[in-house]
XYZ file of C-alpha atoms in Angstrom:
654
model
C -11.847 -4.527 28.783
C -8.679 -5.544 27.026
C -8.440 -9.428 27.162
C -4.680 -10.099 26.971
C -1.550 -8.666 28.229
C 0.578 -9.488 25.086
C 0.111 -10.802 21.698
C 1.843 -14.025 22.459
C -0.620 -14.418 25.240
C -3.422 -14.064 22.841
C -1.934 -16.709 20.676
C -1.585 -19.074 23.411
C -5.239 -18.650 24.442
C -6.513 -18.924 20.862
C -4.580 -21.895 20.008
C -6.336 -23.925 22.590
C -9.507 -23.414 20.524
C -10.504 -24.409 16.961
C -9.228 -21.177 15.255
C -7.398 -21.428 11.906
C -6.002 -19.355 9.010
C -7.132 -20.223 5.517
C -4.334 -19.431 2.992
C -5.984 -19.040 -0.470
C -3.420 -19.398 -3.031
C -5.396 -19.725 -6.194
C -8.865 -20.866 -7.453
C -9.442 -24.210 -5.648
C -6.009 -23.911 -3.886
C -6.360 -23.502 -0.232
C -4.253 -24.552 2.881
C -5.784 -24.403 6.360
C -3.683 -23.860 9.383
C -4.865 -24.493 12.857
C -3.634 -21.731 15.319
C -2.317 -24.494 17.455
C -0.067 -25.313 14.539
C 1.016 -21.903 13.984
C 2.150 -21.763 17.542
C 4.112 -24.872 17.252
C 5.572 -23.836 13.923
C 6.468 -20.379 15.252
C 8.435 -21.898 18.287
C 10.217 -24.265 15.897
C 11.289 -21.495 13.719
C 12.384 -19.619 16.693
C 14.878 -22.220 17.648
C 16.685 -21.871 14.273
C 16.681 -18.151 14.860
C 18.198 -18.601 18.447
C 20.864 -20.966 16.781
C 22.277 -18.278 14.565
C 22.454 -16.017 17.566
C 19.164 -14.066 17.591
C 18.455 -12.471 21.027
C 15.538 -10.448 22.666
C 15.679 -6.992 21.363
C 17.284 -7.852 18.134
C 15.615 -6.238 15.011
C 14.770 -8.732 12.071
C 13.866 -7.561 8.677
C 10.999 -9.816 7.517
C 11.154 -9.920 3.745
C 9.231 -12.711 2.094
C 6.666 -12.903 -0.511
C 4.543 -15.672 0.973
C 1.786 -14.962 3.415
C 2.186 -18.392 5.294
C 6.178 -17.798 5.495
C 5.607 -14.185 6.764
C 2.989 -15.191 9.510
C 5.200 -18.057 10.789
C 8.310 -15.913 11.139
C 6.363 -12.968 12.542
C 5.132 -15.070 15.456
C 8.607 -16.654 15.817
C 9.929 -13.302 16.497
C 7.201 -12.281 18.963
C 7.714 -15.417 21.147
C 11.718 -14.843 21.102
C 11.173 -11.087 21.973
C 12.921 -10.349 18.568
C 11.424 -7.095 16.879
C 10.043 -7.931 13.472
C 10.528 -5.156 10.832
C 8.099 -6.012 7.767
C 9.491 -4.772 4.325
C 7.481 -5.163 1.313
C 8.779 -7.475 -1.452
C 8.592 -5.459 -4.795
C 9.697 -5.381 -8.210
C 11.176 -1.935 -8.409
C 14.600 -0.809 -7.304
C 13.258 1.469 -4.853
C 11.875 -1.452 -2.840
C 15.399 -2.897 -2.552
C 16.926 0.401 -1.924
C 14.326 0.919 0.803
C 15.199 -2.368 2.473
C 18.961 -1.386 2.548
C 18.123 2.201 3.987
C 16.028 0.551 6.634
C 19.014 -1.772 7.556
C 21.266 1.126 8.070
C 18.674 2.937 10.340
C 18.283 -0.333 12.459
C 21.988 -0.778 12.915
C 22.853 -4.427 12.898
C 19.668 -6.206 12.080
C 18.892 -9.736 11.099
C 17.371 -10.627 7.569
C 14.639 -13.318 7.244
C 14.184 -14.055 3.446
C 14.633 -16.622 0.780
C 17.398 -17.564 -1.535
C 15.933 -15.858 -4.544
C 15.239 -12.559 -2.993
C 18.773 -12.520 -1.214
C 20.361 -12.947 -4.597
C 18.264 -10.166 -6.071
C 19.476 -7.820 -3.055
C 23.093 -8.832 -3.484
C 23.048 -8.100 -7.206
C 21.308 -4.774 -6.637
C 23.748 -3.740 -3.657
C 26.649 -4.531 -6.106
C 25.424 -2.718 -9.087
C 23.859 0.280 -7.368
C 26.894 1.456 -5.198
C 25.475 -0.124 -1.913
C 27.911 -3.008 -1.265
C 28.732 -1.808 2.250
C 25.193 -2.058 3.342
C 24.795 -5.627 2.087
C 28.245 -6.759 3.304
C 26.938 -5.769 6.942
C 23.638 -7.704 6.232
C 24.703 -10.754 4.612
C 26.135 -12.826 7.551
C 23.077 -12.023 9.483
C 20.730 -13.443 6.829
C 18.432 -16.473 7.526
C 17.015 -18.249 4.544
C 13.646 -19.766 4.818
C 14.507 -22.431 2.255
C 16.936 -23.722 4.848
C 14.212 -24.568 7.344
C 13.921 -28.386 7.682
C 13.101 -29.714 11.080
C 10.952 -27.484 13.268
C 9.747 -30.128 15.528
C 12.212 -28.906 18.359
C 10.937 -25.720 20.080
C 13.000 -22.555 20.731
C 12.883 -21.002 24.244
C 10.272 -18.341 24.522
C 11.317 -15.061 26.080
C 9.425 -13.229 28.854
C 7.279 -10.650 27.075
C 5.676 -7.653 28.566
C 2.981 -5.270 27.338
C 5.422 -2.298 26.903
C 7.896 -4.380 24.717
C 7.910 -3.605 20.909
C 5.695 -5.857 18.932
C 7.049 -4.614 15.470
C 8.316 -1.581 13.580
C 6.162 -0.440 10.808
C 8.090 1.673 8.377
C 6.260 4.109 6.198
C 4.818 2.559 2.974
C 6.003 3.805 -0.350
C 8.480 6.446 0.816
C 11.612 6.390 -1.327
C 13.919 8.460 1.049
C 14.543 7.832 4.584
C 11.322 6.134 5.844
C 10.128 6.659 9.483
C 9.662 3.713 11.665
C 6.513 3.624 13.735
C 7.193 1.685 17.066
C 4.186 -0.256 18.226
C 4.143 -2.225 21.536
C 2.070 -5.327 22.349
C -0.177 -2.903 24.646
C -0.634 -0.490 21.723
C -1.857 -3.181 19.402
C -4.027 -4.923 21.812
C -5.793 -1.777 22.936
C -6.464 -1.003 19.366
C -7.782 -4.367 18.690
C -10.228 -4.241 21.685
C -11.269 -0.567 20.361
C -11.951 -2.043 17.156
C -13.731 -4.901 18.269
C -16.286 -2.752 19.998
C -16.332 -0.202 17.300
C -17.013 -2.753 14.550
C -18.894 -5.482 16.551
C -16.293 -8.224 15.691
C -17.365 -11.734 16.967
C -16.594 -15.370 16.551
C -19.492 -15.604 14.205
C -17.495 -13.477 11.610
C -15.335 -14.602 8.821
C -12.789 -12.232 7.201
C -10.918 -12.132 4.006
C -8.181 -9.725 2.969
C -5.735 -9.372 -0.008
C -3.840 -6.510 1.621
C -0.126 -7.147 1.932
C 1.007 -8.047 5.299
C 3.589 -5.478 5.271
C 0.820 -2.994 5.463
C -0.847 -2.172 8.773
C -4.377 -2.879 7.421
C -3.182 -6.265 6.442
C -1.101 -7.342 9.574
C -2.961 -5.448 12.316
C -6.399 -5.168 10.698
C -6.933 -8.563 9.136
C -4.595 -10.925 11.105
C -3.990 -9.647 14.663
C -7.377 -7.954 15.245
C -9.185 -10.911 13.711
C -7.334 -13.306 15.964
C -8.103 -11.217 18.926
C -11.712 -11.360 18.256
C -11.735 -15.096 17.446
C -12.821 -14.197 13.657
C -12.019 -17.087 11.222
C -9.625 -15.457 8.724
C -8.556 -16.123 5.163
C -5.779 -14.361 3.556
C -5.317 -13.899 -0.288
C -1.849 -12.953 -1.747
C -1.845 -9.381 -2.940
C -0.261 -10.379 -6.331
C -3.173 -12.956 -6.944
C -5.614 -10.048 -6.409
C -3.531 -7.892 -8.870
C -3.510 -10.657 -11.436
C -6.983 -11.981 -10.792
C -8.917 -9.409 -9.165
C -12.421 -11.064 -9.534
C -11.256 -13.847 -7.259
C -11.701 -11.304 -4.302
C -15.391 -11.415 -4.658
C -15.552 -15.108 -5.677
C -13.645 -16.055 -2.532
C -15.790 -13.767 -0.373
C -19.000 -15.678 -1.672
C -17.556 -18.991 -1.480
C -16.261 -18.712 2.196
C -19.236 -16.801 3.262
C -17.154 -13.816 4.308
C -18.824 -11.332 6.562
C -15.869 -8.785 6.664
C -13.411 -7.732 4.080
C -11.440 -4.604 3.044
C -9.887 -2.461 0.247
C -8.505 1.043 -0.312
C -9.600 3.049 -3.410
C -7.062 1.211 -5.613
C -8.747 -2.159 -4.986
C -12.195 -1.029 -5.922
C -11.016 0.768 -8.987
C -8.751 -2.377 -9.974
C -11.605 -4.687 -9.457
C -14.213 -2.827 -11.543
C -11.698 -2.456 -14.351
C -11.167 -6.233 -14.329
C -15.068 -6.895 -14.282
C -15.724 -4.674 -16.988
C -19.091 -5.797 -18.643
C -18.690 -9.406 -17.271
C -21.072 -11.020 -14.726
C -20.136 -13.053 -11.796
C -21.893 -16.256 -12.226
C -23.045 -18.033 -9.030
C -21.638 -15.221 -6.719
C -23.876 -14.402 -3.686
C -22.436 -11.522 -1.337
C -25.356 -11.161 1.031
C -23.164 -12.600 3.787
C -20.874 -9.577 3.690
C -21.805 -7.159 6.439
C -18.749 -4.717 6.440
C -16.150 -3.820 3.697
C -13.410 -1.533 5.325
C -12.690 1.395 3.051
C -9.478 3.159 4.102
C -5.746 3.345 3.560
C -5.929 6.419 1.267
C -8.522 9.404 0.955
C -11.862 7.722 0.235
C -13.621 8.447 -2.872
C -17.470 8.824 -2.520
C -18.042 8.232 -6.165
C -16.010 5.127 -6.416
C -17.656 3.702 -3.269
C -21.011 4.160 -4.752
C -19.873 2.765 -8.196
C -18.683 -0.339 -6.589
C -21.913 -0.813 -4.514
C -24.005 -0.248 -7.463
C -22.165 -2.881 -9.468
C -22.261 -5.560 -6.776
C -25.833 -4.734 -5.780
C -27.178 -7.553 -8.154
C -25.077 -10.076 -6.187
C -26.747 -9.204 -2.884
C -24.083 -6.721 -1.460
C -26.003 -4.343 0.862
C -25.186 -0.485 0.730
C -24.864 -0.511 4.479
C -21.754 -2.993 4.097
C -19.593 -0.083 2.984
C -17.573 0.849 6.057
C -15.317 4.025 5.445
C -12.860 4.382 8.213
C -9.898 6.483 9.177
C -6.753 5.244 10.643
C -2.978 5.231 10.506
C 0.002 3.204 11.442
C 0.723 5.637 14.431
C -2.705 4.689 15.917
C -1.816 0.908 15.511
C -4.226 1.237 12.722
C -7.887 2.163 13.647
C -8.702 5.554 15.031
C -12.368 6.712 13.614
C -15.255 4.217 12.799
C -18.745 5.002 11.543
C -21.846 3.228 12.841
C -21.928 -0.448 11.724
C -24.619 -1.316 9.168
C -25.556 2.187 8.528
C -25.375 3.477 4.770
C -22.399 5.646 4.220
C -22.883 9.497 4.434
C -21.014 12.381 3.004
C -21.090 16.190 2.696
C -20.554 18.366 -0.380
C -18.557 21.452 0.143
C -16.705 24.062 -1.958
C -13.097 22.768 -2.291
C -11.748 26.451 -2.019
C -13.344 26.679 1.565
C -11.056 24.119 3.050
C -8.076 26.103 4.249
C -6.791 25.519 7.689
C -9.061 27.316 10.162
C -11.695 27.883 7.553
C -15.402 27.104 7.845
C -16.297 24.594 5.292
C -19.037 26.065 2.837
C -21.642 23.574 1.703
C -22.626 23.644 -1.909
C -24.922 21.931 -4.267
C -23.570 18.777 -6.175
C -23.517 20.556 -9.503
C -21.422 23.477 -8.132
C -18.275 23.732 -10.297
C -16.072 23.626 -7.138
C -17.977 20.878 -5.292
C -15.985 18.216 -3.300
C -17.712 15.320 -1.744
C -16.177 14.318 1.671
C -16.922 10.937 3.109
C -18.032 10.637 6.857
C -15.582 8.467 8.874
C -17.621 8.711 12.141
C -16.394 8.897 15.587
C -13.248 7.819 17.617
C -13.220 4.119 18.739
C -12.594 3.287 22.231
C -9.154 3.880 23.745
C -8.216 6.862 21.560
C -9.081 10.609 21.818
C -9.171 12.941 18.792
C -9.178 16.861 18.584
C -8.782 19.344 15.836
C -6.597 22.286 16.288
C -5.302 25.455 14.569
C -1.613 26.288 13.953
C -1.841 27.993 17.416
C -2.760 24.800 19.024
C -6.347 25.949 20.162
C -9.173 23.792 19.236
C -11.058 24.875 16.084
C -14.985 25.176 16.220
C -17.325 22.599 14.670
C -17.512 22.854 10.968
C -14.028 24.349 10.670
C -10.775 22.730 9.475
C -8.071 21.746 11.898
C -4.980 19.573 12.375
C -6.106 16.181 13.517
C -4.368 15.146 16.618
C -4.604 11.787 18.439
C -3.746 10.444 21.877
C -4.447 7.216 23.600
C -3.305 3.557 24.713
C -3.173 2.573 20.932
C -1.105 5.457 19.842
C 2.704 4.973 19.334
C 5.249 6.478 21.619
C 7.328 7.637 18.831
C 9.267 6.777 15.645
C 12.438 4.601 15.736
C 15.433 6.456 16.851
C 14.247 9.695 15.389
C 13.999 12.455 17.844
C 13.655 15.136 15.280
C 10.487 13.404 13.928
C 9.194 12.788 17.320
C 9.539 16.495 18.547
C 7.821 17.530 15.360
C 4.964 15.156 15.569
C 4.312 14.718 19.290
C 3.276 17.529 21.635
C 4.606 17.781 25.277
C 1.365 16.634 26.522
C 1.386 13.510 24.380
C -0.919 14.556 21.343
C 0.421 13.122 18.033
C -0.170 15.312 14.877
C -1.271 12.877 12.021
C -0.466 15.327 9.380
C -4.102 15.160 8.286
C -6.715 18.002 8.111
C -10.292 17.313 9.269
C -13.532 18.846 10.377
C -16.360 18.039 12.718
C -19.846 18.155 11.439
C -22.769 17.153 13.565
C -20.380 15.127 15.914
C -18.597 13.101 13.404
C -15.378 13.521 11.646
C -14.603 14.325 7.945
C -11.008 13.987 6.682
C -10.654 16.963 4.206
C -6.796 16.728 3.160
C -3.163 16.724 4.147
C -1.198 19.322 6.062
C 1.839 17.505 4.758
C 2.726 17.018 1.208
C 2.070 13.356 0.833
C 0.928 11.800 -2.268
C -1.454 8.687 -2.098
C -1.339 6.361 -4.976
C -2.720 2.816 -4.944
C -3.017 2.707 -1.112
C 0.682 3.678 -0.649
C 1.948 7.127 0.469
C 4.984 8.887 -1.294
C 6.748 11.923 -0.164
C 7.084 14.152 -3.277
C 10.623 15.173 -2.812
C 11.510 11.333 -2.671
C 9.873 11.159 -6.370
C 11.422 14.211 -7.445
C 14.958 12.740 -6.372
C 14.530 10.003 -8.656
C 14.659 12.095 -11.747
C 17.133 14.894 -10.659
C 20.298 13.375 -12.017
C 18.781 13.450 -15.542
C 19.844 16.248 -17.782
C 16.984 19.072 -17.963
C 15.136 17.588 -14.992
C 17.488 18.827 -12.277
C 16.845 19.938 -8.763
C 13.933 22.508 -8.514
C 12.794 21.639 -12.182
C 10.253 18.804 -11.326
C 7.462 18.940 -8.803
C 5.638 15.895 -7.861
C 1.955 16.284 -6.559
C -1.109 14.344 -5.852
C -4.104 15.824 -7.529
C -7.811 14.845 -7.753
C -9.376 16.415 -10.905
C -13.033 17.306 -11.195
C -14.856 14.274 -11.594
C -12.088 12.032 -10.812
C -12.619 9.203 -8.231
C -9.097 8.822 -7.106
C -5.808 10.916 -6.631
C -3.358 10.945 -9.611
C 0.436 11.374 -9.536
C 1.281 14.539 -11.797
C 4.743 15.785 -12.441
C 5.064 19.387 -13.341
C 8.236 20.157 -15.374
C 9.771 23.578 -15.870
C 10.201 23.915 -19.699
C 10.248 27.034 -21.788
C 10.990 25.401 -25.228
C 8.639 23.792 -27.711
C 6.403 20.904 -27.201
C 8.352 18.457 -29.492
C 11.402 19.243 -27.393
C 9.424 18.653 -24.290
C 8.205 15.149 -25.274
C 11.617 13.229 -24.585
C 11.840 14.993 -21.276
C 8.381 13.939 -20.289
C 9.116 10.206 -21.568
C 12.349 10.110 -19.488
C 10.601 11.507 -16.310
C 7.738 8.892 -16.662
C 10.248 6.115 -17.232
C 12.391 6.874 -14.116
C 9.574 7.235 -11.677
C 7.914 4.000 -13.067
C 10.978 1.869 -13.082
C 12.526 3.227 -9.795
C 9.640 3.982 -7.706
C 7.007 1.503 -9.095
C 4.296 4.222 -9.245
C 2.433 5.247 -12.368
C 2.606 8.944 -13.516
C -0.786 9.931 -14.577
C 0.342 13.265 -16.419
C 3.365 15.300 -17.082
C 2.704 19.115 -17.454
C 5.123 21.627 -18.877
C 5.083 24.861 -16.795
C 6.948 28.133 -17.406
C 8.132 28.576 -13.839
C 8.092 26.563 -10.637
C 6.486 28.810 -7.828
C 8.473 29.240 -4.739
C 8.102 31.056 -1.350
C 10.247 34.063 -0.445
C 12.381 31.627 1.439
C 12.988 29.419 -1.615
C 10.531 26.587 -0.501
C 8.847 24.796 -3.489
C 4.826 25.404 -3.599
C 3.743 22.221 -4.654
C 0.235 22.825 -3.366
C -0.192 26.000 -5.530
C 0.568 23.868 -8.686
C -1.765 21.064 -7.668
C -4.546 23.542 -7.053
C -3.907 25.298 -10.320
C -4.147 21.858 -12.114
C -7.405 20.956 -10.357
C -8.728 24.399 -11.321
C -8.131 23.634 -15.034
C -5.464 26.358 -15.540
C -3.119 24.072 -17.656
C -5.913 22.752 -19.987
C -4.056 24.343 -22.981
C -0.717 22.924 -22.173
C -2.241 19.427 -21.615
C -4.275 19.597 -24.905
C -1.066 20.510 -26.789
C 0.925 17.799 -24.880
C -1.680 15.054 -25.640
C -1.848 15.851 -29.250
C 2.157 15.731 -29.692
C 2.242 12.635 -27.752
C -0.525 10.869 -29.794
C 1.291 11.868 -33.006
C 4.616 10.481 -31.733
C 3.063 7.225 -30.549
C 1.043 4.673 -31.895
C 2.194 4.973 -35.546
C 5.148 2.959 -35.525
C 5.637 -0.246 -37.608
C 3.194 -3.069 -37.111
C 4.023 -6.115 -34.985
C 5.739 -8.670 -36.992
C 5.391 -12.492 -36.295
C 3.045 -14.352 -34.209
C 4.837 -13.774 -30.766
C 5.474 -10.160 -31.227
C 1.682 -9.755 -32.252
C 0.624 -11.723 -29.132
C 2.643 -9.376 -26.771
C 1.597 -6.330 -28.564
C -2.101 -7.438 -28.128
C -1.492 -8.153 -24.333
C 0.200 -4.716 -23.875
C -2.622 -2.891 -25.794
C -5.336 -4.513 -23.704
C -3.630 -3.954 -20.292
C -2.759 -0.301 -21.249
C -5.715 1.125 -23.120
C -5.297 4.387 -24.822
C -1.634 4.516 -24.276
C -0.843 4.103 -28.001
C 2.153 1.763 -27.432
C 4.514 1.064 -30.471
C 6.319 -2.342 -30.453
C 9.680 -0.333 -29.959
C 8.375 1.952 -27.178
C 9.885 1.506 -23.668
C 6.865 0.441 -21.460
C 8.141 2.482 -18.665
C 7.965 5.688 -20.726
C 4.405 5.117 -21.763
C 3.135 4.513 -18.193
C 3.454 0.928 -17.250
C 3.616 0.880 -13.613
C 4.495 -2.200 -11.366
C 0.975 -3.143 -11.297
C 0.461 -3.146 -15.036
C 3.723 -5.052 -15.494
C 2.379 -7.739 -13.109
C -0.742 -7.999 -15.300
C 1.270 -8.070 -18.584
C 3.346 -10.864 -17.008
C 0.263 -12.729 -16.023
C -1.151 -12.709 -19.426
C 2.207 -13.904 -21.172
C 2.535 -16.669 -18.638
C -1.065 -18.012 -19.565
C 0.258 -18.309 -23.199
C 3.823 -19.349 -22.399
C 4.035 -20.978 -18.900
C 7.197 -20.530 -17.089
C 9.141 -18.966 -20.084
C 9.207 -15.351 -18.915
C 10.075 -14.018 -15.426
C 8.670 -10.820 -14.013
C 12.049 -9.452 -13.810
C 12.584 -9.867 -17.646
C 10.236 -6.895 -18.241
C 12.853 -4.660 -16.675
C 15.559 -6.199 -18.901
C 13.466 -6.254 -22.040
C 10.926 -3.257 -21.675
C 9.772 -3.128 -25.301
C 7.440 -5.337 -27.220
C 9.883 -6.165 -29.766
C 12.792 -6.888 -27.168
C 10.531 -9.113 -25.145
C 9.332 -10.986 -28.174
C 12.960 -11.695 -29.156
C 13.772 -12.885 -25.647
C 10.786 -15.208 -25.548
C 11.477 -16.615 -28.999
C 14.988 -17.439 -27.811
C 13.646 -19.147 -24.667
C 11.086 -21.171 -26.708
C 13.959 -22.103 -29.061
C 16.092 -23.250 -26.259
C 13.452 -25.556 -24.903
C 12.647 -27.028 -28.414
C-alpha cells in the first residue's frame, strides 16, 4: 500500500521523526541535516521564490552544483507547487547549450543558480549566438548567493497526487532533449514498488555519489530512501571523480547497507585503486549495490566483487537492475541477496523476434547478458514484435511498460508521445529484451542511443558537433556505441569517410576527437577511417551495420595502421622544460596512460574527456592550491600553455 498521497505529505510525516541527510563533502568533512530542518529551510526558500513572482505551475530550472543547495531548492519548489527542472552543471559547452535549449522548450521558466554559474551562462550565450535565450532567462533568475534570512516561511500550495513533481530531461543528449513528466503519484508508486522489491527498511543506511540531476541520484537515493525511512548519505559526484576510493571508505565508515553505481563508477574506482589496498575498510555491512543506468557488464561486476571480497563484500550484494526515467526509475529487480546470474548467447542471434542461441563462454561470438529479474509491484512489462504481438519466451522483443509509476508523456511533445505510447497506454522503452525462465534480460537498444559513463547520447547529436568542420561534413561521420570482444563496457567510436592516405587522415581524426571531447564532454575511444558510409535505399545512415562490422573485427587492418601512424606522430616531441612544465606533463601522462601526449598536444585531441580534465585539475590543485581553475584547461589546453599560465599566476602572487 502506498503510504502517502504527495511527496510534501511524505516530508511532513518524515520530518516529525529523527530522519536526516548526511552531506559528505570530503574526508572528515560532513554536515548532517535533520529532515525537520530540511522542511523548514525549504519553506523559507519558498518565500523568496514567491517574492520574485513564482506561482504554482511555474517551471524552475534547478542549476546548482551543491547537493545541499539542490535538495533545499527542490523541496521549496514542491511545497510551492512550482515544477523543478534539474539540469546538470558541467564544464563543456554542450551543458550550457542544453540548458538554453531546455529554457526555450519551457517557455518562460525561472532559473535557480549561483552567481558564478550565471556569469558563465551569460558569457556563453553572448559568444555562441544565443543572446535572445539568455535575455529572456536573465530577469527570472534567482541567485542562491542572495539567500539570507529564511526564517520566515512561504505559503505552501495545495498539492495533489496528479500534479507534476518534476520534469526529467534526457541526460547526455545534445540536441532537443525530451522532458519526462513525473507526478507525485508516479514517484510514490515507484517508491513503494522499490521498497517491496528491495526490502528497504529503517534499518538501512544508503550512500550515493550519483548526481541529483540523474534519476538514480534524485529518485533512487533521495526520494525512495526518504519514503522507506532509510538514513541517507550523499557524496558529490565530482568528489567521487577526483577521489574515487572515498566511496568505499565512506561506505565502511558509515556502515552503509545500500549504495549504487553504473558501469562507469566500477571501472573508475578500480582504475583509481590499482594495486593499492584499502586499509581498515570493512564492507560487510553492504547488502545491496545497485548496478544500472547503462548496459550492465557481467565481467566488470565480477571484477569489482573479486577486488572487494577481501574487505568483506559479499557476491550477493551485487544488485543488477533495469529502470528508466519514464518509469520514475525502477522497473525490474532481481531477488535481493541472491548472487547475480547471467546467460551466454551468440551475439548474432539477438535480432528482433529471433530466438537467442546459447553458446559456450569460449565461443568467438559469445555475449554475456546479465539477469535483471522480474517487474516490481505497480508496473507491468511485456515483450512484443514490430507487429505488436507478444513474442515467445527466449525470443527478443521490444520492451514495453505500463503502470502507476509510468509517465503520462513527454513535456509538450505530442510527436514523441505518439511514437512511444500506444493507444492502450503501453510505453515503448526503446530497449530490446528476452524472457528466460521467467526473468528478463536486456539485450540491446532498438533506438540508436549510445551509453557512455552512465549518460545516454543520441548519435546524430554527436555527429552534428563536427559537421561544420571541413572534411567532416554531413553524412561523413557516424557515431556509434560498440562493445568489442573482451571489453567490459561500451565505447564511443567515430567512423569517418576517408579515401586518402593515413597521414592525411590523422588531422581529421584529431579534430573530430577535439570537437566531441570539448563540446559534448564525452571521450572518443576510437576514430576509424572507412571507404563508404552504408545507407539504406531511402538514404538513412546504417550506424548499426558499422558498429557490428567493428565488433566483428572487420576494421582491424585500418585500426592497426591508424595506431602506428598516431604513435609516430605523438610522443616524440620536445621534452618538458622547467619544473612546472615537467610536473604538469607527469600529471597528464599519469592521467592519460598510453596516449603519448607531447607538451604541445591539445588535450582534447588526444582524448581528454571532461572526467579526465577534472582529475588533471585535481592533481594540479594539490601541488598549486587555488592557482588554476578547471575552466583554465579549456583556455590553455596544452601542457606548455597551461604551464605558462600557471607560472604567470605564481609570479603575480609572489
